[in-house]
């Protein structure tokens, strides 16, 4: 199976889109909370025209209920004066479970109390307007809050992905891995962790130069990502020419079989240079995650097994 890597953008898109999927998708949901139906409908219509997916609640309790069921909501616009729970209390309660790096809150009130805006902001709202408000102003405030979320999302993606390959990076792997493993083990499902390392990569760099080495790293990363896309397993570039796959729900036997598939895929990978193709092989160490050890201990165990795979001749899986 030839795979020509003249440019790697397709592969990076593939990986970034899977990172984005993990970090939350792009459809913007807005929740409008107001006990007065006419005011609520007016604002909801305004937002729908702007292509937001709009949800409406007439009480604070209803709003909290909707937030639980619609995790893609990114903005709550809430009235202050409402029976049972006012907008200030609603804001306080929302902030127990939702940080403002993923969910923005704008308060609205016709109250004459000029201190109300400060109270709202202290409770965790990001913005506030007094009624009667100028529609353009509210629209600008909504836009700014949505843009801020998008910027924060970009920062998260950048912080969690490897620049060269576009794969999830070491930070993401160590942030996300332990929680994923814990969830599986609780449900009695097996997990294993694979360390992958390109064979004689230093020689490849010495022979062809660092730039070609980089292209090979991209090609290997893209091939692994393509093979694992949709599997639910967690692939990352840990650094250098080392990758890891956290195999969720697989015991060591099934994990071995998957490692063997990955090994063969890389063996058959061809990276096209101007005058000829080059190929590489990988060695893999696979450790079962059986219980109480720390995540990094299991990774260290996989690394030990990788060392054995190297010493037995490379281009093989050792578990
Ligand atoms: P082994 O089969 O035992 O794994 O040998 P190796 O040569 O692959 O292993 P070694 O750890 O000695 O060398 C790894 C090399 O990977 C050394 C380093 O220059 C290279 N490397 C690390 N990161 C990058 C990178 O981002 N780009 C390129 N081109 N090379 C890198
Ligand atoms: Mg009201
Ligand atoms: Mg290495
Ligand atoms: Mg190596």
CSV table of C-alpha atoms and ligand atoms in Angstrom, one decimal:
chain,number,residue,atom,x,y,z
A,1,UNK,CA,0.0,0.0,0.0
A,2,UNK,CA,1.8,3.1,-1.2
A,3,UNK,CA,1.2,6.3,0.6
A,4,UNK,CA,2.9,9.4,-0.9
A,5,UNK,CA,3.4,12.2,1.4
A,6,UNK,CA,4.1,15.3,-0.7
A,7,UNK,CA,2.2,17.3,1.8
A,8,UNK,CA,0.6,16.2,5.0
A,9,UNK,CA,-2.4,18.5,5.2
A,10,UNK,CA,-5.0,15.8,4.7
A,11,UNK,CA,-3.6,13.8,7.5
A,12,UNK,CA,-3.4,16.7,9.8
A,13,UNK,CA,-7.0,17.6,9.1
A,14,UNK,CA,-7.9,14.1,9.9
A,15,UNK,CA,-6.2,14.2,13.2
A,16,UNK,CA,-7.2,17.7,14.1
A,17,UNK,CA,-10.8,16.9,13.4
A,18,UNK,CA,-10.6,13.9,15.7
A,19,UNK,CA,-9.0,16.2,18.4
A,20,UNK,CA,-11.8,18.7,17.8
A,21,UNK,CA,-14.3,15.9,18.2
A,22,UNK,CA,-12.8,15.1,21.5
A,23,UNK,CA,-12.6,18.7,22.6
A,24,UNK,CA,-16.2,19.6,21.6
A,25,UNK,CA,-17.6,20.3,18.1
A,26,UNK,CA,-18.3,23.6,16.3
A,27,UNK,CA,-22.1,23.9,16.4
A,28,UNK,CA,-23.0,26.8,18.7
A,29,UNK,CA,-26.0,26.2,21.0
A,30,UNK,CA,-27.4,29.1,22.9
A,31,UNK,CA,-29.8,28.8,25.9
A,32,UNK,CA,-32.2,31.7,26.5
A,33,UNK,CA,-33.6,31.8,30.0
A,34,UNK,CA,-36.5,34.2,30.7
A,35,UNK,CA,-39.8,33.8,32.5
A,36,UNK,CA,-41.5,36.3,30.2
A,37,UNK,CA,-42.5,34.4,27.0
A,38,UNK,CA,-42.5,37.5,24.7
A,39,UNK,CA,-39.1,38.7,25.8
A,40,UNK,CA,-37.7,35.1,25.4
A,41,UNK,CA,-39.3,34.6,22.0
A,42,UNK,CA,-37.9,37.9,20.7
A,43,UNK,CA,-34.3,37.1,21.7
A,44,UNK,CA,-34.7,33.5,20.5
A,45,UNK,CA,-35.8,34.6,17.1
A,46,UNK,CA,-33.0,37.1,16.9
A,47,UNK,CA,-30.5,34.3,17.6
A,48,UNK,CA,-32.1,31.8,15.2
A,49,UNK,CA,-31.7,34.3,12.4
A,50,UNK,CA,-28.0,34.2,13.2
A,51,UNK,CA,-27.9,30.4,12.8
A,52,UNK,CA,-27.5,29.6,16.4
A,53,UNK,CA,-29.2,26.5,17.7
A,54,UNK,CA,-31.5,28.0,20.3
A,55,UNK,CA,-33.0,26.4,23.4
A,56,UNK,CA,-35.5,28.2,25.6
A,57,UNK,CA,-36.2,27.9,29.3
A,58,UNK,CA,-38.7,29.7,31.4
A,59,UNK,CA,-37.2,28.9,34.8
A,60,UNK,CA,-33.7,28.4,36.3
A,61,UNK,CA,-34.4,24.7,37.0
A,62,UNK,CA,-35.5,24.1,33.5
A,63,UNK,CA,-32.3,25.8,32.3
A,64,UNK,CA,-30.1,23.6,34.4
A,65,UNK,CA,-32.0,20.5,33.1
A,66,UNK,CA,-31.5,21.5,29.5
A,67,UNK,CA,-27.7,22.2,30.1
A,68,UNK,CA,-27.3,18.6,31.3
A,69,UNK,CA,-29.0,17.2,28.3
A,70,UNK,CA,-27.4,19.5,25.7
A,71,UNK,CA,-23.6,19.6,26.4
A,72,UNK,CA,-23.0,21.5,23.2
A,73,UNK,CA,-24.6,24.7,24.5
A,74,UNK,CA,-21.9,27.3,24.7
A,75,UNK,CA,-23.8,30.4,25.8
A,76,UNK,CA,-26.5,31.1,28.3
A,77,UNK,CA,-28.4,34.4,28.2
A,78,UNK,CA,-30.4,34.8,31.4
A,79,UNK,CA,-32.9,37.2,32.7
A,80,UNK,CA,-32.4,38.3,36.3
A,81,UNK,CA,-35.9,38.5,37.8
A,82,UNK,CA,-37.5,35.1,37.7
A,83,UNK,CA,-39.7,33.2,40.2
A,84,UNK,CA,-38.1,30.3,42.2
A,85,UNK,CA,-34.5,30.9,41.1
A,86,UNK,CA,-33.2,34.3,39.8
A,87,UNK,CA,-30.6,34.7,37.1
A,88,UNK,CA,-27.9,35.5,39.7
A,89,UNK,CA,-28.5,32.2,41.5
A,90,UNK,CA,-28.7,30.3,38.2
A,91,UNK,CA,-25.3,31.7,37.2
A,92,UNK,CA,-23.8,30.7,40.5
A,93,UNK,CA,-25.1,27.1,40.1
A,94,UNK,CA,-24.1,26.8,36.5
A,95,UNK,CA,-20.5,27.8,37.4
A,96,UNK,CA,-20.3,24.8,39.8
A,97,UNK,CA,-20.1,22.5,36.8
A,98,UNK,CA,-19.2,24.6,33.9
A,99,UNK,CA,-16.1,26.8,33.5
A,100,UNK,CA,-16.1,29.9,31.4
A,101,UNK,CA,-13.5,28.5,29.0
A,102,UNK,CA,-16.3,26.3,27.6
A,103,UNK,CA,-19.6,28.0,28.6
A,104,UNK,CA,-20.3,31.8,28.5
A,105,UNK,CA,-23.1,33.5,30.5
A,106,UNK,CA,-24.7,36.9,29.7
A,107,UNK,CA,-27.1,38.4,32.3
A,108,UNK,CA,-29.9,40.7,31.4
A,109,UNK,CA,-32.1,42.8,33.7
A,110,UNK,CA,-34.5,45.7,33.8
A,111,UNK,CA,-33.7,46.2,37.4
A,112,UNK,CA,-32.9,49.8,38.5
A,113,UNK,CA,-30.1,48.4,40.8
A,114,UNK,CA,-26.9,49.6,39.2
A,115,UNK,CA,-24.9,47.1,41.3
A,116,UNK,CA,-26.6,44.1,39.7
A,117,UNK,CA,-24.1,43.9,36.8
A,118,UNK,CA,-21.2,43.6,39.2
A,119,UNK,CA,-23.0,40.9,41.2
A,120,UNK,CA,-23.6,38.9,38.1
A,121,UNK,CA,-20.0,39.2,36.9
A,122,UNK,CA,-18.8,38.1,40.4
A,123,UNK,CA,-21.1,35.1,40.3
A,124,UNK,CA,-19.4,34.0,37.1
A,125,UNK,CA,-21.2,35.8,34.3
A,126,UNK,CA,-19.1,37.0,31.4
A,127,UNK,CA,-21.2,39.9,30.4
A,128,UNK,CA,-24.3,41.9,31.4
A,129,UNK,CA,-26.7,44.3,29.7
A,130,UNK,CA,-29.5,46.4,31.3
A,131,UNK,CA,-32.9,46.6,29.7
A,132,UNK,CA,-33.9,48.2,27.5
A,133,UNK,CA,-30.9,47.2,25.6
A,134,UNK,CA,-29.7,48.2,22.1
A,135,UNK,CA,-29.9,45.1,19.9
A,136,UNK,CA,-26.6,45.8,18.2
A,137,UNK,CA,-24.8,46.0,21.5
A,138,UNK,CA,-26.2,42.7,22.7
A,139,UNK,CA,-25.2,41.1,19.3
A,140,UNK,CA,-21.7,42.4,19.7
A,141,UNK,CA,-21.4,41.0,23.2
A,142,UNK,CA,-22.7,37.7,22.1
A,143,UNK,CA,-20.2,37.7,19.2
A,144,UNK,CA,-17.3,38.5,21.4
A,145,UNK,CA,-18.1,35.7,23.8
A,146,UNK,CA,-18.5,33.2,21.0
A,147,UNK,CA,-15.2,34.3,19.5
A,148,UNK,CA,-13.4,34.0,22.8
A,149,UNK,CA,-14.6,30.4,23.1
A,150,UNK,CA,-13.3,29.7,19.6
A,151,UNK,CA,-9.9,31.2,20.5
A,152,UNK,CA,-9.8,29.2,23.7
A,153,UNK,CA,-10.6,26.1,21.7
A,154,UNK,CA,-7.8,26.8,19.3
A,155,UNK,CA,-5.4,27.2,22.2
A,156,UNK,CA,-6.5,23.8,23.6
A,157,UNK,CA,-6.0,22.1,20.3
A,158,UNK,CA,-2.6,23.7,19.9
A,159,UNK,CA,-1.6,22.8,23.5
A,160,UNK,CA,-2.8,19.2,23.0
A,161,UNK,CA,-1.4,18.4,19.5
A,162,UNK,CA,2.0,17.7,18.2
A,163,UNK,CA,3.1,20.4,15.7
A,164,UNK,CA,4.9,18.1,13.3
A,165,UNK,CA,2.4,15.3,12.9
A,166,UNK,CA,-0.8,16.9,14.1
A,167,UNK,CA,-1.3,13.9,16.4
A,168,UNK,CA,-2.4,14.3,20.0
A,169,UNK,CA,0.8,15.0,22.0
A,170,UNK,CA,2.3,13.7,25.2
A,171,UNK,CA,0.4,16.2,27.3
A,172,UNK,CA,-2.9,15.1,25.9
A,173,UNK,CA,-2.0,11.4,26.3
A,174,UNK,CA,-1.2,11.8,30.0
A,175,UNK,CA,-4.2,14.1,30.6
A,176,UNK,CA,-6.7,11.9,28.9
A,177,UNK,CA,-5.2,8.4,29.2
A,178,UNK,CA,-5.5,7.7,32.9
A,179,UNK,CA,-9.2,8.7,33.0
A,180,UNK,CA,-10.0,6.6,30.0
A,181,UNK,CA,-8.3,3.6,31.6
A,182,UNK,CA,-10.0,4.1,34.9
A,183,UNK,CA,-13.4,4.2,33.2
A,184,UNK,CA,-12.7,0.9,31.4
A,185,UNK,CA,-11.3,-0.9,34.4
A,186,UNK,CA,-14.4,0.1,36.4
A,187,UNK,CA,-16.5,-1.6,33.9
A,188,UNK,CA,-14.3,-4.7,34.0
A,189,UNK,CA,-12.9,-4.1,30.5
A,190,UNK,CA,-9.3,-4.8,29.7
A,191,UNK,CA,-6.8,-2.3,28.4
A,192,UNK,CA,-3.3,-2.3,27.1
A,193,UNK,CA,-0.7,0.2,26.2
A,194,UNK,CA,1.7,0.0,23.2
A,195,UNK,CA,5.0,1.8,22.8
A,196,UNK,CA,6.0,2.2,19.1
A,197,UNK,CA,9.5,3.2,18.0
A,198,UNK,CA,10.9,3.6,14.5
A,199,UNK,CA,13.9,1.3,13.9
A,200,UNK,CA,17.3,2.9,13.1
A,201,UNK,CA,15.8,6.3,12.7
A,202,UNK,CA,19.0,8.0,13.5
A,203,UNK,CA,20.6,6.3,10.5
A,204,UNK,CA,17.7,7.5,8.3
A,205,UNK,CA,18.3,11.1,9.5
A,206,UNK,CA,22.0,10.7,8.9
A,207,UNK,CA,21.5,9.3,5.4
A,208,UNK,CA,18.7,11.6,4.1
A,209,UNK,CA,18.8,14.6,6.4
A,210,UNK,CA,16.4,15.9,9.1
A,211,UNK,CA,13.8,17.2,6.7
A,212,UNK,CA,13.2,13.8,5.1
A,213,UNK,CA,13.2,12.4,8.6
A,214,UNK,CA,10.4,14.8,9.5
A,215,UNK,CA,8.5,13.7,6.4
A,216,UNK,CA,8.8,10.1,7.4
A,217,UNK,CA,7.6,10.9,10.9
A,218,UNK,CA,4.6,12.6,9.4
A,219,UNK,CA,3.9,9.7,7.1
A,220,UNK,CA,4.2,7.2,9.9
A,221,UNK,CA,1.9,9.3,12.1
A,222,UNK,CA,-0.7,9.7,9.4
A,223,UNK,CA,-0.6,6.0,8.6
A,224,UNK,CA,-1.2,5.1,12.2
A,225,UNK,CA,-3.9,7.7,12.6
A,226,UNK,CA,-5.7,6.4,9.5
A,227,UNK,CA,-5.6,2.9,10.7
A,228,UNK,CA,-6.8,3.8,14.2
A,229,UNK,CA,-9.4,6.4,13.1
A,230,UNK,CA,-12.8,5.5,14.6
A,231,UNK,CA,-11.4,2.7,16.8
A,232,UNK,CA,-11.7,4.7,20.0
A,233,UNK,CA,-8.1,3.9,20.9
A,234,UNK,CA,-5.8,6.8,21.8
A,235,UNK,CA,-2.8,7.5,19.6
A,236,UNK,CA,-0.2,10.0,20.5
A,237,UNK,CA,3.3,11.1,19.5
A,238,UNK,CA,5.2,11.0,22.8
A,239,UNK,CA,8.3,12.6,21.3
A,240,UNK,CA,11.1,12.0,18.8
A,241,UNK,CA,10.3,8.8,16.8
A,242,UNK,CA,8.2,7.3,19.6
A,243,UNK,CA,4.4,6.9,19.4
A,244,UNK,CA,2.0,5.2,21.8
A,245,UNK,CA,-1.4,3.7,21.4
A,246,UNK,CA,-3.6,3.2,24.4
A,247,UNK,CA,-5.8,0.3,23.4
A,248,UNK,CA,-9.1,0.6,25.3
A,249,UNK,CA,-11.2,-2.5,25.7
A,250,UNK,CA,-8.6,-4.8,24.3
A,251,UNK,CA,-6.8,-7.6,26.2
A,252,UNK,CA,-3.2,-8.4,25.4
A,253,UNK,CA,-4.1,-11.0,22.8
A,254,UNK,CA,-6.3,-8.6,20.8
A,255,UNK,CA,-3.9,-5.8,21.4
A,256,UNK,CA,-1.1,-7.9,20.0
A,257,UNK,CA,-3.0,-8.6,16.9
A,258,UNK,CA,-3.7,-4.9,16.4
A,259,UNK,CA,0.0,-4.1,17.0
A,260,UNK,CA,0.9,-6.7,14.4
A,261,UNK,CA,-1.4,-4.9,11.9
A,262,UNK,CA,0.2,-1.6,12.7
A,263,UNK,CA,3.7,-3.1,12.3
A,264,UNK,CA,2.8,-4.5,8.9
A,265,UNK,CA,1.1,-1.3,7.7
A,266,UNK,CA,4.3,0.7,8.5
A,267,UNK,CA,6.5,-2.0,6.9
A,268,UNK,CA,4.5,-1.5,3.7
A,269,UNK,CA,4.5,2.3,3.9
A,270,UNK,CA,6.5,4.0,1.1
A,271,UNK,CA,7.6,7.6,1.4
A,272,UNK,CA,8.3,9.0,-2.1
A,273,UNK,CA,11.5,11.0,-2.6
A,274,UNK,CA,12.4,12.6,-5.9
A,275,UNK,CA,14.2,9.6,-7.3
A,276,UNK,CA,13.1,6.6,-5.1
A,277,UNK,CA,10.9,5.5,-2.3
A,278,UNK,CA,12.1,4.9,1.3
A,279,UNK,CA,10.6,2.6,3.8
A,280,UNK,CA,10.9,2.1,7.6
A,281,UNK,CA,10.0,-0.4,10.2
A,282,UNK,CA,8.8,-0.1,13.8
A,283,UNK,CA,9.2,-2.1,16.9
A,284,UNK,CA,6.4,-2.4,19.5
A,285,UNK,CA,6.3,-3.2,23.2
A,286,UNK,CA,2.8,-4.0,24.5
A,287,UNK,CA,1.9,-4.1,28.2
A,288,UNK,CA,-1.4,-5.1,29.7
A,289,UNK,CA,-3.0,-2.7,32.1
A,290,UNK,CA,-4.1,-5.0,34.8
A,291,UNK,CA,-4.8,-3.0,38.0
A,292,UNK,CA,-3.4,-0.6,40.5
A,293,UNK,CA,-0.1,0.6,39.0
A,294,UNK,CA,0.2,4.2,37.8
A,295,UNK,CA,-0.4,5.0,34.1
A,296,UNK,CA,3.3,6.0,33.7
A,297,UNK,CA,4.4,2.6,35.2
A,298,UNK,CA,2.4,0.8,32.6
A,299,UNK,CA,4.0,3.0,29.9
A,300,UNK,CA,7.4,2.1,31.4
A,301,UNK,CA,6.5,-1.6,31.3
A,302,UNK,CA,5.6,-1.2,27.6
A,303,UNK,CA,9.0,0.6,27.1
A,304,UNK,CA,10.8,-2.3,28.6
A,305,UNK,CA,9.1,-4.7,26.3
A,306,UNK,CA,9.9,-2.4,23.4
A,307,UNK,CA,13.5,-2.7,24.4
A,308,UNK,CA,13.2,-6.5,24.2
A,309,UNK,CA,11.6,-6.2,20.7
A,310,UNK,CA,14.6,-4.2,19.6
A,311,UNK,CA,17.1,-6.6,21.1
A,312,UNK,CA,15.4,-9.6,19.4
A,313,UNK,CA,16.0,-8.0,16.0
A,314,UNK,CA,13.5,-5.1,15.6
A,315,UNK,CA,10.4,-4.9,13.2
A,316,UNK,CA,8.5,-7.0,15.7
A,317,UNK,CA,5.9,-6.9,18.5
A,318,UNK,CA,6.8,-8.0,22.0
A,319,UNK,CA,4.3,-8.4,24.8
B,1,LIG,P1,16.5,2.1,17.4
B,1,LIG,O1,16.2,1.2,16.3
B,1,LIG,O2,17.2,1.4,18.5
B,1,LIG,O3,15.3,2.8,17.9
B,1,LIG,O4,17.5,3.2,16.9
B,1,LIG,P2,17.2,4.7,16.5
B,1,LIG,O5,18.3,5.3,15.7
B,1,LIG,O6,15.8,4.8,16.0
B,1,LIG,O7,17.1,5.4,18.0
B,1,LIG,P3,17.8,6.6,18.6
B,1,LIG,O8,17.0,6.8,19.9
B,1,LIG,O9,19.3,6.3,18.8
B,1,LIG,O10,17.6,7.8,17.7
B,1,LIG,C1,16.4,8.5,17.5
B,1,LIG,C2,16.7,9.6,16.6
B,1,LIG,O11,15.4,10.3,16.3
B,1,LIG,C3,17.6,10.6,17.1
B,1,LIG,C4,17.0,11.9,16.7
B,1,LIG,O12,17.9,12.7,16.0
B,1,LIG,C5,15.8,11.6,15.9
B,1,LIG,N1,14.7,12.5,16.1
B,1,LIG,C6,14.0,12.8,17.2
B,1,LIG,N2,13.1,13.7,17.0
B,1,LIG,C7,13.1,14.0,15.7
B,1,LIG,C8,12.3,14.9,14.8
B,1,LIG,O13,11.4,15.5,15.3
B,1,LIG,N3,12.7,14.9,13.5
B,1,LIG,C9,13.7,14.2,13.0
B,1,LIG,N4,14.0,14.3,11.7
B,1,LIG,N5,14.4,13.4,13.8
B,1,LIG,C10,14.1,13.2,15.1
B,2,LIG,MG1,-38.2,38.1,34.4
B,3,LIG,MG1,13.6,6.1,20.4
B,4,LIG,MG1,14.2,4.3,17.2
